[in-house]
mmCIF file of C-alpha atoms in Angstrom:
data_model
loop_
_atom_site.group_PDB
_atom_site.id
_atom_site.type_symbol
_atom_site.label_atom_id
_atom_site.label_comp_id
_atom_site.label_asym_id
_atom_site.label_seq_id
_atom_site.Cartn_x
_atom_site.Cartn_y
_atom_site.Cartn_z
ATOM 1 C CA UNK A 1 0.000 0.000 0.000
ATOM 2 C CA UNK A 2 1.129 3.180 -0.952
ATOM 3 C CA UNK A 3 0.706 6.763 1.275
ATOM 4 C CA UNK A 4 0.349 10.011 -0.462
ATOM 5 C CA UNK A 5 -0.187 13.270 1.016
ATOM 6 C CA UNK A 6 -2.390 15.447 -0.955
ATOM 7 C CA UNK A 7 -3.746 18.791 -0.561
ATOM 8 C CA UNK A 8 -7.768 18.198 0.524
ATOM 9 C CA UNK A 9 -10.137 18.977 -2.404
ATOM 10 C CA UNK A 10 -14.044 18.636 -1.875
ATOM 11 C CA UNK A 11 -14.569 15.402 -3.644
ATOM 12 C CA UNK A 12 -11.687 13.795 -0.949
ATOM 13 C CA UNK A 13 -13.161 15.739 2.595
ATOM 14 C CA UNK A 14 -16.727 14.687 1.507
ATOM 15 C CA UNK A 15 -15.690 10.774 0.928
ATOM 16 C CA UNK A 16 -13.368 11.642 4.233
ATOM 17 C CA UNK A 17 -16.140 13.130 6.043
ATOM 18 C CA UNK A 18 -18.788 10.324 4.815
ATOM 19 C CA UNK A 19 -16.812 7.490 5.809
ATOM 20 C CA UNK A 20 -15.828 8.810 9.168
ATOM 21 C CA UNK A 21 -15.013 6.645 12.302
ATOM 22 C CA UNK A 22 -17.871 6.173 14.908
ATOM 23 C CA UNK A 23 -15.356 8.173 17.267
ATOM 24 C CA UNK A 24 -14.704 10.890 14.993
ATOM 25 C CA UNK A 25 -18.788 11.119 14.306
ATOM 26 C CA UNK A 26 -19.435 11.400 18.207
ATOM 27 C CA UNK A 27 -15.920 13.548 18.486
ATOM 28 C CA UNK A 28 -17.227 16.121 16.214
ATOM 29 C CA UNK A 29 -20.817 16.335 17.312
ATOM 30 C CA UNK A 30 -19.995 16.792 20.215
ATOM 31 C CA UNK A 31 -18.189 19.839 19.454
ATOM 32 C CA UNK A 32 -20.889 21.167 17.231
ATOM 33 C CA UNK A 33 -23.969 23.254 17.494
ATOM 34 C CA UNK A 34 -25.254 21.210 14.452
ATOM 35 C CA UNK A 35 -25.588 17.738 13.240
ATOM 36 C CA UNK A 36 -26.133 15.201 10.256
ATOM 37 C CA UNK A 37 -25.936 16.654 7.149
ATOM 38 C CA UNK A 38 -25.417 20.287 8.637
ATOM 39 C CA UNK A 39 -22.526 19.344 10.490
ATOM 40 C CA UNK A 40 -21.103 17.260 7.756
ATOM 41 C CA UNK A 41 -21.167 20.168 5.696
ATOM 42 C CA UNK A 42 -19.112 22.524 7.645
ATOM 43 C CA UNK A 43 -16.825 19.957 8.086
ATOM 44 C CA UNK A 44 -16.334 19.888 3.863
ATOM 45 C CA UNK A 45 -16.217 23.208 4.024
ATOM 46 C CA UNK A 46 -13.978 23.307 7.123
ATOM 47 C CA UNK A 47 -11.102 20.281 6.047
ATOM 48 C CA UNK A 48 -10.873 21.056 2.388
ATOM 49 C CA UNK A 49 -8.398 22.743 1.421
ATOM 50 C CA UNK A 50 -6.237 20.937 4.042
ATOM 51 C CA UNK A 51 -4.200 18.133 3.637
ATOM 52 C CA UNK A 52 -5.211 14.310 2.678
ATOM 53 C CA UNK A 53 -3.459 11.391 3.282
ATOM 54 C CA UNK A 54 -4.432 8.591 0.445
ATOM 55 C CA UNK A 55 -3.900 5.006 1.321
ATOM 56 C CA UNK A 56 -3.470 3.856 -2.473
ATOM 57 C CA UNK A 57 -6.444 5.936 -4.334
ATOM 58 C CA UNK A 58 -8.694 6.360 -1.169
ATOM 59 C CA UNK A 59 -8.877 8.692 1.202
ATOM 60 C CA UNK A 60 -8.479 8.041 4.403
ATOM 61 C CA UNK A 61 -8.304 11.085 6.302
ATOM 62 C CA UNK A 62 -8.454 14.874 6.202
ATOM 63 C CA UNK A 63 -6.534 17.639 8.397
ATOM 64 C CA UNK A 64 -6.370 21.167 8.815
ATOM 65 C CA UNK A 65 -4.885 23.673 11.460
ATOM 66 C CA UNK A 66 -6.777 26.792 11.641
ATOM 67 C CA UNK A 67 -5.966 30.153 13.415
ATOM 68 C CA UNK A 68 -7.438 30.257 16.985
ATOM 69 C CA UNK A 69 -5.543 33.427 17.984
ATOM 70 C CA UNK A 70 -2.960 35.165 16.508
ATOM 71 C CA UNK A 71 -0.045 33.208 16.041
ATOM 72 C CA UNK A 72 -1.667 30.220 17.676
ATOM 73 C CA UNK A 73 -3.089 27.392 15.782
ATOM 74 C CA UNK A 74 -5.806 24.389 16.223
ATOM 75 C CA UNK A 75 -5.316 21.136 14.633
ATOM 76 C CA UNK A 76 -8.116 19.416 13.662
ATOM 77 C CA UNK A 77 -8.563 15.763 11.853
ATOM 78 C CA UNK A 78 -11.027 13.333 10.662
ATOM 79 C CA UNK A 79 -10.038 9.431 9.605
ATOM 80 C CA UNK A 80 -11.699 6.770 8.448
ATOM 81 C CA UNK A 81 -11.298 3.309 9.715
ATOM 82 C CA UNK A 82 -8.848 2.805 6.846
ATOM 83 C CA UNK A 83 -6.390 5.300 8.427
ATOM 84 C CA UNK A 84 -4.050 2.737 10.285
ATOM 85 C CA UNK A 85 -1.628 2.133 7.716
ATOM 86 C CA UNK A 86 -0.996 5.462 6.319
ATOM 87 C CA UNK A 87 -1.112 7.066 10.007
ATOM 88 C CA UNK A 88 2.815 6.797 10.181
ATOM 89 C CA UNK A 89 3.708 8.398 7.280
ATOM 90 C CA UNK A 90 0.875 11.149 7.581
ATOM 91 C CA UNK A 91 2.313 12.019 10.947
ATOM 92 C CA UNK A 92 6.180 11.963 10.267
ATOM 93 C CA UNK A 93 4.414 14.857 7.062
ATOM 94 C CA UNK A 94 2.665 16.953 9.636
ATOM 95 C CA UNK A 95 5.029 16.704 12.274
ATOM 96 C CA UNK A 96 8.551 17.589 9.988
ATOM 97 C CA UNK A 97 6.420 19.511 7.252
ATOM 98 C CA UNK A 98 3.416 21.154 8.414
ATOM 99 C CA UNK A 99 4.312 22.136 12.062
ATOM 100 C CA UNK A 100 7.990 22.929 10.744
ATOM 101 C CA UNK A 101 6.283 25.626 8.427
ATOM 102 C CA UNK A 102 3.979 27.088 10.771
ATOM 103 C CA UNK A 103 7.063 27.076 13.502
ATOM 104 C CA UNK A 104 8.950 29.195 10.546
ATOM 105 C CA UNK A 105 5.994 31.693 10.473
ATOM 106 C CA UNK A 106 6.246 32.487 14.331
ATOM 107 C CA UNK A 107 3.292 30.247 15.642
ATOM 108 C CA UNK A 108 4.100 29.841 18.938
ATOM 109 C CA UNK A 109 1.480 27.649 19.936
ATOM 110 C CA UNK A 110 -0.146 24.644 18.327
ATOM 111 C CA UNK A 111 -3.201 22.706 19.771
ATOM 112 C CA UNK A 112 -5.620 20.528 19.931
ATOM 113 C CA UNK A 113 -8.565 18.646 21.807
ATOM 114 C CA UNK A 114 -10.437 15.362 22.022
ATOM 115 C CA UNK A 115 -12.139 13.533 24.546
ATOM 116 C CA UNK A 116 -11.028 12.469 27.195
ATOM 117 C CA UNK A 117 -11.528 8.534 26.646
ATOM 118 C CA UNK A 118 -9.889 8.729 23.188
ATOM 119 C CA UNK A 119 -6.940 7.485 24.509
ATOM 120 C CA UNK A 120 -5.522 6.150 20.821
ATOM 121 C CA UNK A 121 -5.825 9.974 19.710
ATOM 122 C CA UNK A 122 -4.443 10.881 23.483
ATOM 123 C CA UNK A 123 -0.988 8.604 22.300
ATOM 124 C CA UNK A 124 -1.257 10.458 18.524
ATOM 125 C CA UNK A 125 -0.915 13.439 19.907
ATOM 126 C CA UNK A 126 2.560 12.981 21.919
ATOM 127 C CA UNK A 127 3.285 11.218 18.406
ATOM 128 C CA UNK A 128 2.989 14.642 17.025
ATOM 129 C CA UNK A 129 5.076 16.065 19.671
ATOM 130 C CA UNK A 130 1.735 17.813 21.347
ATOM 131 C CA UNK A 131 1.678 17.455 25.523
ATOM 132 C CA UNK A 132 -1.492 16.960 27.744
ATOM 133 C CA UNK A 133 -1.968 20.355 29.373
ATOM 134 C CA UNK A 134 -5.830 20.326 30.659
ATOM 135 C CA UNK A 135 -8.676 18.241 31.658
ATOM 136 C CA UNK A 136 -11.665 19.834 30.246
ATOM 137 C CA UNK A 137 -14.849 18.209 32.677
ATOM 138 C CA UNK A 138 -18.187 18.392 30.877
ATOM 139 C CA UNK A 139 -17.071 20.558 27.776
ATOM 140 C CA UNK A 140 -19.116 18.780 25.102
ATOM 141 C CA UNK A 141 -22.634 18.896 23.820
ATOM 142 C CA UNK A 142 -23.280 16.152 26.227
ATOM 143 C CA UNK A 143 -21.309 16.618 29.075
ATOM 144 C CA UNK A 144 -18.327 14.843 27.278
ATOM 145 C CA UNK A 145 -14.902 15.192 29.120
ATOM 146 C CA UNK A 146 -11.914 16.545 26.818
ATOM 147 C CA UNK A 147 -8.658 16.589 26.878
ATOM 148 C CA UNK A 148 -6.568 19.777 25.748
ATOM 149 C CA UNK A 149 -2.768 19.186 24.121
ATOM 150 C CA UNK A 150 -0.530 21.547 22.874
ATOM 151 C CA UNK A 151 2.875 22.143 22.045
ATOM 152 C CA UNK A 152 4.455 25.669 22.932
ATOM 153 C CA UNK A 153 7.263 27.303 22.042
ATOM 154 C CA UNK A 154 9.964 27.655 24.347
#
């Protein structure tokens, strides 16, 4: 199997975004105001434009980093279940690429969040080079716990 790292078009973030894995659908909604088809459309709108990692010619997952604050930016992500084998190389790309560039352009912090009993994301994120910094009790929809990481610039 072959790993490619695109940039996200529509056509990729919607198959992305459509194939989804159960914890990324109950990850993101409970993050969200909206749901279903609403939510799945800001999330197209949202990822593409991104990066894509392919696994051969599928994609299997979309990711973005958007400002939060100036100089500060949020990672976000969305796999599908197909994701395993193309998880190492997409890392080692947003790790030595991605977070190398935005380094270069004087972001000085770089987070993230997911919840708390996502420990598989919890282990991705020190893959990334991201620490735990905060226990977020009852931030989503449904009283979800979360779990803040970020890297900061020394």
């Amino acid at each position: 199997m072959k790993t490619n790292i695109i940039k996200a078009n529509a056509d990729v973030t919607r198959y992305v975004v459509a194939c989804m894995t159960e914890r990324h659908v109950a990850e993101t909604a409970a993050l969200s105001p909206l749901e279903g088809e609403e939510l799945a459309e800001v999330l197209v709108e949202r990822f593409t434009g991104g990066v894509c990692a392919m696994l051969d010619d599928e994609p299997v997952a979309v990711g973005e980093v958007f400002t939060a604050r100036p100089n500060v930016a949020s990672l976000g992500l969305v796999t599908t279940d197909n994701f395993p084998p193309a998880a190492l190389h997409f890392t080692r790309f947003l790790r030595n690429g991605l977070f190398a560039s935005l380094r270069a352009n004087d972001v000085h912090r770089i987070e993230c969040v997911t919840r708390s009993d996502y420990t598989a994301a919890h282990r991705w994120m020190e893959m990334l080079g991201l620490e735990k910094e905060a226990e977020m009790r009852k931030y989503g929809r449904n009283g979800e716990d979360f779990t803040q990481f970020a890297w900061v610039a020394e």
